[in-house]
Each structure stands twice: as C-alpha cells, then as structure tokens.
Amino acid sequence: MHKLAIQGGNRLNGEVRISGAKNAALPILCASLLTPDSLHLDNVPELNDVATMRKLLQQMGVKIEQSAGQLVLSAADIDKPEAPYDMVKTMRAAILVLGPLVTRFGEALVSLPGGCAIGSRPVDLHIKGLQAMGAEIHIEHGYIHARAKRLKGARIFFDLVSVTGTENLMMAAVLADGVTVLENAAREPEVVDLAQCLIAMGARIEGAGSDTISIAGVEKLHGASHRIMPDRIESGTFLVAATAAGGDITLTDARADILDNVLEKLHEAGAVIQVAGSTINLKMNRRPRAVNLRTAPYPAFPTDMQAQFMAMNTIAEGSAMVVETIFENRFMHVQELRRLGAQIDIEGNTAVIKGCAQLEGATIMATDLRASACLVIAGLVAQGETVVDRIYHLDRGYEHIEAKLSVLGARIRRVK
Ligand code: EPZ
C-alpha cells in the first residue's frame, strides 16, 4: 500500500503542465468500438483508470498500440463483447462500453457496476435509454445482457442529469436507425469533447454542450484523430492547492473557459488570477477567505472540486457552508480532515466549516479519488508531517501528482 508523506508549510511556486482529462479519455477510448478503422488519440493521460480501460478493451479484442500519451485503437472485430465484474468493480466508467457494443455488434454483456465510496451510483438511466431505443435488456447474476438487431432513434428524457448516461446513449445513437434526441442531457465539457471526436469519425451530432443533443444515426463510422482536452479537475486541484498554501503558480496546456465556476470561487477566496491563452496564473499572498459552495451539474460548481475546496476552507478566514447535491455520500474526507484539527459539522448533505488558524499533521486515509486530493492539499498546509494512506485512489485520476507538486516546491514523497 503506497502512502504519501507530506511536510506542510511550503508555498507553491512555478509551472505545471496539465494532463489530458480522465473523464474525456475514458468515454473516448470506448468510442473506438464504434468503427473497424483506427482511432488515433493524443494527450491521453497516464492514469490507472485509463490503463484499466485499455486492458478491458484489449480483453474484448481491440488492438491498441501505445507510445507515451498517444494511443491507436482498432476494433476491427471483437471476439468478446463483455465487461466482466472484476474490471467494472474497480472502475465504474467501464459501463461506457455498453452503448458502443450494442449499437455496433448488437449484443453486450456488461457487469452492473457496484456502488462506490461516494454513493450507490445506479445506471438505471443508461438502461432505460437503451430500452427506449429498442434494446432488449435482461439483468441476471449481476450482469446487464443487452441485445438489439439495430437500435432505433428515440426521444429520451433524463430524470437526472447524468454525465456517463449522456455519453453512453450518445454513442449508442450514432449508429442507430433514425434520429435520437437526448433531453436534460449533461453539458459537461467532457461530453463536448466526446461529441467532437465522434463527429470527426463521421457522426452527425448537434447540441453537445447544451441540455438537448440530437444525433442522426449513420450506417458506419470511420477512423479519425483526436486530442484529449485538458483536465479541468486537475487544473482546479492545483489552483486550490496554491490558494490554500499561498504562492505563485502557472498552469500550461490548460483551458480557463471551462473553469469559470472554479475561478470565480478562487477569486472570492482572494486569489489573483490571470489567463493568457492556454496558461492560467494564480497568485495568493494572504490567508484565503472562506467560500460557500453548492455542487450541481455543469456549468455550476463541479462536485469533483468540492473536497479540494473544503480543504482550503478548513484554514480559511471565516466559516463556509458546502452543499453536495450530486452524490449522497461525498463527505468521506470530513472525518479525515477532523483528525488534522479541522472544525466541520455535517447536517445531511450540508457541511459547515469553521476556518481555523492551523491544522496539525497526522496519519490519514484516502477513501476516494477526489477526497485523496483534498487530503494532500490539507497535508500541504498542516504543520508538521501528514501521511496519506491508500493513495491508489489518487493514482486513478492524477498523473504523477507528487512529482508535479515537488516541482512546485512541496515537500512530498511517496513511501512504499
Ligand atoms: C461522472 O460520473 C464522472 N465520472 C464523475 O467523476 C463525476 O463526479 C460525475 O460524473 C458528476 O459530475 C466520469 O465521467 C467517468 P452521473 P457519473 O451519472 O456519470 C445519479 C471523478 O472523480 N444517476 O452524472 O457516474 C447518480 O447516482 C468521478 O472523476 C442515477 O441515479 O455520474 C448521481 O447521483 C467521480 N442513475 C447523479 O445521477 C443513473 O443511471 C449524477 O451521476 C445515472 C446516474
């Protein structure tokens, strides 16, 4: 079990390059299933989740060549349209093979993802949408068995905004017979990145990025090249870390236009931010002010940034209220922060954080991906040494985070 040992108290200064977005790369890797031709991807982040997805696709029969952040995927023929439990349980995003497999091969056997630390995370909307498009679905022994001669276009209304639900059904619709309209669709930038890749492959999609996406099915998709967009959550994580610890950092290969909600909150906390093309500079020379947060689907404040901001709020001036409206159990980091001396009260999906002058280092445990980023930020500002355990959660979504933070001046090392 790897751990991170962090000596708190250093400011963060310097430049860090932002990697490709995990939550764009995962659906886009699955898009390779939609064509027999080769899909060339660039700027693919080297993350455990991406490695898991690669393994899953290769197990199905997809040929994958890799060199650094470049992948070439060819799904000429699949011998096993299956996603087994042992793969899906470690990475829920494996559900994203369902739509592509059914629409291209007419059949899929995908394990129901288990819940995870942050919530039960059902996939009922994915299944309902496929049924609306004519798929015959049986759920038995923990597996989704889906079959369809050819999916038909349909009008699908999402009761809840679902990012991977939107992505799964958008991919299912690109080879369906007729037009599919997704209403109350997710507007996340990663949905737009997937749509752009699919359009490059010959799909006919309008409205990606809005809450109504229409897809006119075509007979066949061809190969294409696509560069994965920068990771807005990794960007936000480094910016919050510098706001909490103080300093002067510059993100490169980043995109500010998809971070309005996060930049606005950092400005409120007292950070000075300058954007120039694909660089974002942040200066922080004061104790952060506490900021209230309410998570909601894009373009509102992202749930994936809630834990990181909470770490900043624990040492901010004043009190803050954080409301988590997306997942039912995304406060797992709170009890770990309390071990460092944070003053946080929870009432249902609302946490009230009273900023204190100083956190004290201690040994704490990561529970999920973004919670682990929160604990690293807390370790950067706590007095003395903080050891964060179970950081395999962190490696799922952050490329070489301790190396990037060390370059910025943090005293952080991985201990086996
Ligand atoms: C995506 O998860 C992201 N993962 C999550 O990022 C992110 O937190 C989440 O969207 C919200 O932005 C990927 O893109 C791979 P949802 P997803 O479907 O698609 C409920 C990270 O840290 N729901 O938008 O699984 C669900 O329970 C990860 O990188 C249903 O009820 O989330 C949740 O309450 C964590 N039925 C809400 O909708 C369904 O069929 C939003 O979930 C689907 C979802």
PDB file of C-alpha atoms in Angstrom, residues 33-253:
ATOM      1  CA  LEU A  33     -15.563   0.258 -30.528  1.00  0.00           C
ATOM      2  CA  LEU A  34     -17.836   2.142 -32.958  1.00  0.00           C
ATOM      3  CA  THR A  35     -15.678   1.638 -36.068  1.00  0.00           C
ATOM      4  CA  PRO A  36     -13.462  -1.071 -37.644  1.00  0.00           C
ATOM      5  CA  ASP A  37     -10.965   1.662 -38.578  1.00  0.00           C
ATOM      6  CA  SER A  38      -8.196   3.049 -36.360  1.00  0.00           C
ATOM      7  CA  LEU A  39      -8.823   5.831 -33.846  1.00  0.00           C
ATOM      8  CA  HIS A  40      -5.672   7.906 -33.156  1.00  0.00           C
ATOM      9  CA  LEU A  41      -5.689   9.645 -29.756  1.00  0.00           C
ATOM     10  CA  ASP A  42      -3.199  12.178 -28.430  1.00  0.00           C
ATOM     11  CA  ASN A  43      -2.688  13.697 -24.953  1.00  0.00           C
ATOM     12  CA  VAL A  44      -4.068  10.576 -23.254  1.00  0.00           C
ATOM     13  CA  PRO A  45      -3.198  10.827 -19.536  1.00  0.00           C
ATOM     14  CA  GLU A  46      -1.155   8.008 -17.954  1.00  0.00           C
ATOM     15  CA  LEU A  47      -3.609   7.083 -15.188  1.00  0.00           C
ATOM     16  CA  ASN A  48      -4.620   3.810 -13.585  1.00  0.00           C
ATOM     17  CA  ASP A  49      -8.224   4.221 -14.779  1.00  0.00           C
ATOM     18  CA  VAL A  50      -7.016   4.695 -18.370  1.00  0.00           C
ATOM     19  CA  ALA A  51      -4.803   1.610 -18.049  1.00  0.00           C
ATOM     20  CA  THR A  52      -7.800  -0.376 -16.729  1.00  0.00           C
ATOM     21  CA  MET A  53      -9.968   0.772 -19.642  1.00  0.00           C
ATOM     22  CA  ARG A  54      -7.195  -0.147 -22.105  1.00  0.00           C
ATOM     23  CA  LYS A  55      -6.952  -3.637 -20.586  1.00  0.00           C
ATOM     24  CA  LEU A  56     -10.726  -4.089 -20.771  1.00  0.00           C
ATOM     25  CA  LEU A  57     -10.841  -3.115 -24.451  1.00  0.00           C
ATOM     26  CA  GLN A  58      -7.875  -5.354 -25.284  1.00  0.00           C
ATOM     27  CA  GLN A  59      -9.613  -8.239 -23.474  1.00  0.00           C
ATOM     28  CA  MET A  60     -12.546  -7.702 -25.857  1.00  0.00           C
ATOM     29  CA  GLY A  61     -10.264  -7.889 -28.868  1.00  0.00           C
ATOM     30  CA  VAL A  62      -9.438  -4.229 -29.561  1.00  0.00           C
ATOM     31  CA  LYS A  63      -5.887  -3.840 -30.902  1.00  0.00           C
ATOM     32  CA  ILE A  64      -4.102  -0.990 -29.069  1.00  0.00           C
ATOM     33  CA  GLU A  65      -0.663   0.484 -29.794  1.00  0.00           C
ATOM     34  CA  GLN A  66       0.689   2.960 -27.286  1.00  0.00           C
ATOM     35  CA  SER A  67       3.606   5.345 -27.246  1.00  0.00           C
ATOM     36  CA  ALA A  68       3.695   7.859 -24.360  1.00  0.00           C
ATOM     37  CA  GLY A  69       0.402   9.823 -24.455  1.00  0.00           C
ATOM     38  CA  GLN A  70      -0.519   8.545 -27.933  1.00  0.00           C
ATOM     39  CA  LEU A  71      -2.847   5.585 -28.466  1.00  0.00           C
ATOM     40  CA  VAL A  72      -4.012   3.917 -31.695  1.00  0.00           C
ATOM     41  CA  LEU A  73      -7.072   1.710 -31.156  1.00  0.00           C
ATOM     42  CA  SER A  74      -8.517  -0.640 -33.802  1.00  0.00           C
ATOM     43  CA  ALA A  75     -11.726  -2.567 -33.115  1.00  0.00           C
ATOM     44  CA  ALA A  76     -11.843  -4.378 -36.471  1.00  0.00           C
ATOM     45  CA  ASP A  77     -13.557  -7.333 -34.871  1.00  0.00           C
ATOM     46  CA  ILE A  78     -14.412  -8.016 -31.261  1.00  0.00           C
ATOM     47  CA  ASP A  79     -14.407 -11.584 -30.090  1.00  0.00           C
ATOM     48  CA  LYS A  80     -15.870 -10.866 -26.645  1.00  0.00           C
ATOM     49  CA  PRO A  81     -18.457  -8.041 -26.261  1.00  0.00           C
ATOM     50  CA  GLU A  82     -18.161  -8.363 -22.497  1.00  0.00           C
ATOM     51  CA  ALA A  83     -17.122  -6.259 -19.478  1.00  0.00           C
ATOM     52  CA  PRO A  84     -16.560  -8.663 -16.562  1.00  0.00           C
ATOM     53  CA  TYR A  85     -17.258  -7.809 -12.914  1.00  0.00           C
ATOM     54  CA  ASP A  86     -13.607  -7.791 -11.866  1.00  0.00           C
ATOM     55  CA  MET A  87     -12.913  -4.943 -14.327  1.00  0.00           C
ATOM     56  CA  VAL A  88     -16.128  -2.998 -13.740  1.00  0.00           C
ATOM     57  CA  LYS A  89     -15.901  -3.127  -9.944  1.00  0.00           C
ATOM     58  CA  THR A  90     -12.558  -1.307  -9.995  1.00  0.00           C
ATOM     59  CA  MET A  91     -13.719   1.280 -12.496  1.00  0.00           C
ATOM     60  CA  ARG A  92     -17.389   2.187 -12.920  1.00  0.00           C
ATOM     61  CA  ALA A  93     -16.685   4.013 -16.162  1.00  0.00           C
ATOM     62  CA  ALA A  94     -16.439   0.548 -17.815  1.00  0.00           C
ATOM     63  CA  ILE A  95     -20.222   0.891 -18.183  1.00  0.00           C
ATOM     64  CA  LEU A  96     -19.358   3.150 -21.143  1.00  0.00           C
ATOM     65  CA  VAL A  97     -18.707   0.095 -23.358  1.00  0.00           C
ATOM     66  CA  LEU A  98     -22.408  -0.799 -23.184  1.00  0.00           C
ATOM     67  CA  GLY A  99     -23.758   1.706 -25.722  1.00  0.00           C
ATOM     68  CA  PRO A 100     -20.983   1.180 -28.307  1.00  0.00           C
ATOM     69  CA  LEU A 101     -21.156  -2.646 -28.086  1.00  0.00           C
ATOM     70  CA  VAL A 102     -24.941  -2.808 -28.522  1.00  0.00           C
ATOM     71  CA  THR A 103     -25.068  -0.354 -31.404  1.00  0.00           C
ATOM     72  CA  ARG A 104     -22.128  -1.833 -33.370  1.00  0.00           C
ATOM     73  CA  PHE A 105     -22.290  -5.564 -32.503  1.00  0.00           C
ATOM     74  CA  GLY A 106     -25.939  -5.941 -31.474  1.00  0.00           C
ATOM     75  CA  GLU A 107     -25.020  -7.526 -28.148  1.00  0.00           C
ATOM     76  CA  ALA A 108     -23.296  -6.743 -24.850  1.00  0.00           C
ATOM     77  CA  LEU A 109     -22.765  -8.466 -21.520  1.00  0.00           C
ATOM     78  CA  VAL A 110     -21.671  -5.817 -19.011  1.00  0.00           C
ATOM     79  CA  SER A 111     -21.426  -6.270 -15.270  1.00  0.00           C
ATOM     80  CA  LEU A 112     -23.550  -3.933 -13.186  1.00  0.00           C
ATOM     81  CA  PRO A 113     -21.052  -1.603 -11.535  1.00  0.00           C
ATOM     82  CA  GLY A 114     -21.103  -1.950  -7.767  1.00  0.00           C
ATOM     83  CA  GLY A 115     -21.619   1.176  -5.709  1.00  0.00           C
ATOM     84  CA  CYS A 116     -18.565   3.063  -4.592  1.00  0.00           C
ATOM     85  CA  ALA A 117     -17.432   5.142  -1.645  1.00  0.00           C
ATOM     86  CA  ILE A 118     -19.321   8.250  -2.753  1.00  0.00           C
ATOM     87  CA  GLY A 119     -22.685   6.666  -3.430  1.00  0.00           C
ATOM     88  CA  SER A 120     -24.818   3.836  -4.836  1.00  0.00           C
ATOM     89  CA  ARG A 121     -24.388   5.255  -8.371  1.00  0.00           C
ATOM     90  CA  PRO A 122     -27.048   3.288 -10.238  1.00  0.00           C
ATOM     91  CA  VAL A 123     -27.093   3.004 -14.023  1.00  0.00           C
ATOM     92  CA  ASP A 124     -30.874   2.836 -14.466  1.00  0.00           C
ATOM     93  CA  LEU A 125     -30.896   5.836 -16.814  1.00  0.00           C
ATOM     94  CA  HIS A 126     -28.359   4.156 -19.134  1.00  0.00           C
ATOM     95  CA  ILE A 127     -30.559   1.038 -19.295  1.00  0.00           C
ATOM     96  CA  LYS A 128     -33.849   2.920 -19.690  1.00  0.00           C
ATOM     97  CA  GLY A 129     -32.385   4.903 -22.594  1.00  0.00           C
ATOM     98  CA  LEU A 130     -31.208   1.781 -24.432  1.00  0.00           C
ATOM     99  CA  GLN A 131     -34.616   0.154 -23.921  1.00  0.00           C
ATOM    100  CA  ALA A 132     -36.241   3.275 -25.402  1.00  0.00           C
ATOM    101  CA  MET A 133     -34.028   2.703 -28.467  1.00  0.00           C
ATOM    102  CA  GLY A 134     -35.318  -0.863 -28.792  1.00  0.00           C
ATOM    103  CA  ALA A 135     -32.650  -2.849 -26.949  1.00  0.00           C
ATOM    104  CA  GLU A 136     -33.843  -5.996 -25.206  1.00  0.00           C
ATOM    105  CA  ILE A 137     -32.272  -5.985 -21.738  1.00  0.00           C
ATOM    106  CA  HIS A 138     -32.148  -8.745 -19.118  1.00  0.00           C
ATOM    107  CA  ILE A 139     -30.403  -8.276 -15.799  1.00  0.00           C
ATOM    108  CA  GLU A 140     -29.296 -11.554 -14.247  1.00  0.00           C
ATOM    109  CA  HIS A 141     -26.479 -12.675 -11.944  1.00  0.00           C
ATOM    110  CA  GLY A 142     -25.285  -9.056 -11.650  1.00  0.00           C
ATOM    111  CA  TYR A 143     -24.883  -8.606 -15.398  1.00  0.00           C
ATOM    112  CA  ILE A 144     -26.659  -6.434 -17.944  1.00  0.00           C
ATOM    113  CA  HIS A 145     -27.340  -8.562 -21.018  1.00  0.00           C
ATOM    114  CA  ALA A 146     -28.375  -6.262 -23.868  1.00  0.00           C
ATOM    115  CA  ARG A 147     -29.364  -7.265 -27.413  1.00  0.00           C
ATOM    116  CA  ALA A 148     -30.657  -5.374 -30.447  1.00  0.00           C
ATOM    117  CA  LYS A 149     -30.792  -6.085 -34.182  1.00  0.00           C
ATOM    118  CA  ARG A 150     -30.393  -2.387 -34.843  1.00  0.00           C
ATOM    119  CA  LEU A 151     -31.161   0.377 -32.338  1.00  0.00           C
ATOM    120  CA  LYS A 152     -33.796   2.896 -33.374  1.00  0.00           C
ATOM    121  CA  GLY A 153     -33.624   6.627 -32.822  1.00  0.00           C
ATOM    122  CA  ALA A 154     -35.777   7.788 -29.877  1.00  0.00           C
ATOM    123  CA  ARG A 155     -36.553  10.839 -27.793  1.00  0.00           C
ATOM    124  CA  ILE A 156     -35.029  10.221 -24.331  1.00  0.00           C
ATOM    125  CA  PHE A 157     -35.655  12.416 -21.287  1.00  0.00           C
ATOM    126  CA  PHE A 158     -33.161  12.131 -18.388  1.00  0.00           C
ATOM    127  CA  ASP A 159     -34.903  12.397 -14.982  1.00  0.00           C
ATOM    128  CA  LEU A 160     -31.465  13.298 -13.574  1.00  0.00           C
ATOM    129  CA  VAL A 161     -28.522  14.892 -15.364  1.00  0.00           C
ATOM    130  CA  SER A 162     -26.084  12.019 -15.909  1.00  0.00           C
ATOM    131  CA  VAL A 163     -22.638  12.550 -17.479  1.00  0.00           C
ATOM    132  CA  THR A 164     -21.855   8.944 -18.457  1.00  0.00           C
ATOM    133  CA  GLY A 165     -25.567   8.328 -19.100  1.00  0.00           C
ATOM    134  CA  THR A 166     -25.495  11.083 -21.715  1.00  0.00           C
ATOM    135  CA  GLU A 167     -22.217   9.749 -23.154  1.00  0.00           C
ATOM    136  CA  ASN A 168     -23.385   6.117 -23.304  1.00  0.00           C
ATOM    137  CA  LEU A 169     -26.615   6.972 -25.123  1.00  0.00           C
ATOM    138  CA  MET A 170     -24.930   9.480 -27.436  1.00  0.00           C
ATOM    139  CA  MET A 171     -22.562   6.683 -28.547  1.00  0.00           C
ATOM    140  CA  ALA A 172     -25.448   4.218 -28.875  1.00  0.00           C
ATOM    141  CA  ALA A 173     -27.321   6.710 -31.081  1.00  0.00           C
ATOM    142  CA  VAL A 174     -24.547   7.395 -33.631  1.00  0.00           C
ATOM    143  CA  LEU A 175     -25.183   4.077 -35.476  1.00  0.00           C
ATOM    144  CA  ALA A 176     -28.927   3.806 -34.703  1.00  0.00           C
ATOM    145  CA  ASP A 177     -31.613   3.914 -37.390  1.00  0.00           C
ATOM    146  CA  GLY A 178     -33.077   7.443 -37.283  1.00  0.00           C
ATOM    147  CA  VAL A 179     -32.717  10.484 -35.022  1.00  0.00           C
ATOM    148  CA  THR A 180     -32.212  10.343 -31.236  1.00  0.00           C
ATOM    149  CA  VAL A 181     -32.865  13.402 -29.061  1.00  0.00           C
ATOM    150  CA  LEU A 182     -31.406  13.453 -25.531  1.00  0.00           C
ATOM    151  CA  GLU A 183     -33.319  15.895 -23.296  1.00  0.00           C
ATOM    152  CA  ASN A 184     -31.953  17.170 -19.969  1.00  0.00           C
ATOM    153  CA  ALA A 185     -28.552  15.956 -21.215  1.00  0.00           C
ATOM    154  CA  ALA A 186     -25.317  16.628 -19.325  1.00  0.00           C
ATOM    155  CA  ARG A 187     -23.493  19.766 -20.506  1.00  0.00           C
ATOM    156  CA  GLU A 188     -20.049  18.856 -19.108  1.00  0.00           C
ATOM    157  CA  PRO A 189     -17.070  19.788 -21.358  1.00  0.00           C
ATOM    158  CA  GLU A 190     -16.077  16.103 -21.455  1.00  0.00           C
ATOM    159  CA  VAL A 191     -19.405  15.348 -23.193  1.00  0.00           C
ATOM    160  CA  VAL A 192     -18.497  18.007 -25.789  1.00  0.00           C
ATOM    161  CA  ASP A 193     -15.008  16.506 -26.257  1.00  0.00           C
ATOM    162  CA  LEU A 194     -16.557  13.071 -26.898  1.00  0.00           C
ATOM    163  CA  ALA A 195     -19.034  14.595 -29.366  1.00  0.00           C
ATOM    164  CA  GLN A 196     -16.205  16.307 -31.245  1.00  0.00           C
ATOM    165  CA  CYS A 197     -14.343  13.012 -31.523  1.00  0.00           C
ATOM    166  CA  LEU A 198     -17.482  11.206 -32.758  1.00  0.00           C
ATOM    167  CA  ILE A 199     -18.155  13.964 -35.329  1.00  0.00           C
ATOM    168  CA  ALA A 200     -14.557  13.569 -36.586  1.00  0.00           C
ATOM    169  CA  MET A 201     -15.421   9.869 -37.024  1.00  0.00           C
ATOM    170  CA  GLY A 202     -18.426  10.786 -39.196  1.00  0.00           C
ATOM    171  CA  ALA A 203     -21.216  11.005 -36.616  1.00  0.00           C
ATOM    172  CA  ARG A 204     -23.960  13.626 -37.046  1.00  0.00           C
ATOM    173  CA  ILE A 205     -24.428  15.326 -33.635  1.00  0.00           C
ATOM    174  CA  GLU A 206     -25.895  18.735 -32.801  1.00  0.00           C
ATOM    175  CA  GLY A 207     -26.295  20.496 -29.455  1.00  0.00           C
ATOM    176  CA  ALA A 208     -23.462  18.876 -27.463  1.00  0.00           C
ATOM    177  CA  GLY A 209     -22.796  21.214 -24.518  1.00  0.00           C
ATOM    178  CA  SER A 210     -26.462  22.175 -24.305  1.00  0.00           C
ATOM    179  CA  ASP A 211     -29.174  20.233 -22.443  1.00  0.00           C
ATOM    180  CA  THR A 212     -30.660  18.934 -25.727  1.00  0.00           C
ATOM    181  CA  ILE A 213     -28.463  16.828 -28.004  1.00  0.00           C
ATOM    182  CA  SER A 214     -29.743  15.397 -31.295  1.00  0.00           C
ATOM    183  CA  ILE A 215     -27.948  12.571 -33.091  1.00  0.00           C
ATOM    184  CA  ALA A 216     -28.866  11.431 -36.615  1.00  0.00           C
ATOM    185  CA  GLY A 217     -27.756   7.786 -36.922  1.00  0.00           C
ATOM    186  CA  VAL A 218     -25.432   6.793 -39.807  1.00  0.00           C
ATOM    187  CA  GLU A 219     -24.558   3.380 -41.290  1.00  0.00           C
ATOM    188  CA  LYS A 220     -20.896   3.389 -40.376  1.00  0.00           C
ATOM    189  CA  LEU A 221     -18.201   5.465 -38.652  1.00  0.00           C
ATOM    190  CA  HIS A 222     -14.640   5.781 -39.954  1.00  0.00           C
ATOM    191  CA  GLY A 223     -11.318   6.292 -38.172  1.00  0.00           C
ATOM    192  CA  ALA A 224     -10.136   9.723 -37.010  1.00  0.00           C
ATOM    193  CA  SER A 225      -7.540  11.555 -34.916  1.00  0.00           C
ATOM    194  CA  HIS A 226      -8.436  13.382 -31.718  1.00  0.00           C
ATOM    195  CA  ARG A 227      -6.506  15.203 -28.995  1.00  0.00           C
ATOM    196  CA  ILE A 228      -7.969  14.735 -25.485  1.00  0.00           C
ATOM    197  CA  MET A 229      -8.943  18.054 -23.833  1.00  0.00           C
ATOM    198  CA  PRO A 230      -7.037  19.260 -20.721  1.00  0.00           C
ATOM    199  CA  ASP A 231      -8.249  18.010 -17.344  1.00  0.00           C
ATOM    200  CA  ARG A 232     -10.292  20.804 -15.720  1.00  0.00           C
ATOM    201  CA  ILE A 233     -10.416  18.980 -12.356  1.00  0.00           C
ATOM    202  CA  GLU A 234      -6.631  18.523 -12.240  1.00  0.00           C
ATOM    203  CA  SER A 235      -6.353  22.243 -13.138  1.00  0.00           C
ATOM    204  CA  GLY A 236      -8.769  23.198 -10.367  1.00  0.00           C
ATOM    205  CA  THR A 237      -6.969  20.958  -7.882  1.00  0.00           C
ATOM    206  CA  PHE A 238      -3.590  22.691  -8.408  1.00  0.00           C
ATOM    207  CA  LEU A 239      -5.220  26.138  -8.286  1.00  0.00           C
ATOM    208  CA  VAL A 240      -6.966  25.383  -4.981  1.00  0.00           C
ATOM    209  CA  ALA A 241      -3.731  23.939  -3.563  1.00  0.00           C
ATOM    210  CA  ALA A 242      -1.869  27.192  -4.352  1.00  0.00           C
ATOM    211  CA  THR A 243      -4.749  29.260  -2.924  1.00  0.00           C
ATOM    212  CA  ALA A 244      -4.604  27.272   0.319  1.00  0.00           C
ATOM    213  CA  ALA A 245      -0.787  27.131   0.621  1.00  0.00           C
ATOM    214  CA  GLY A 246      -0.067  30.542  -0.913  1.00  0.00           C
ATOM    215  CA  GLY A 247       2.357  31.146  -3.786  1.00  0.00           C
ATOM    216  CA  ASP A 248       2.505  31.915  -7.492  1.00  0.00           C
ATOM    217  CA  ILE A 249       1.810  29.103  -9.953  1.00  0.00           C
ATOM    218  CA  THR A 250       1.233  28.919 -13.705  1.00  0.00           C
ATOM    219  CA  LEU A 251      -0.721  26.097 -15.368  1.00  0.00           C
ATOM    220  CA  THR A 252       0.194  25.363 -19.001  1.00  0.00           C
ATOM    221  CA  ASP A 253      -1.812  23.407 -21.628  1.00  0.00           C
TER     222      ASP A 253
END
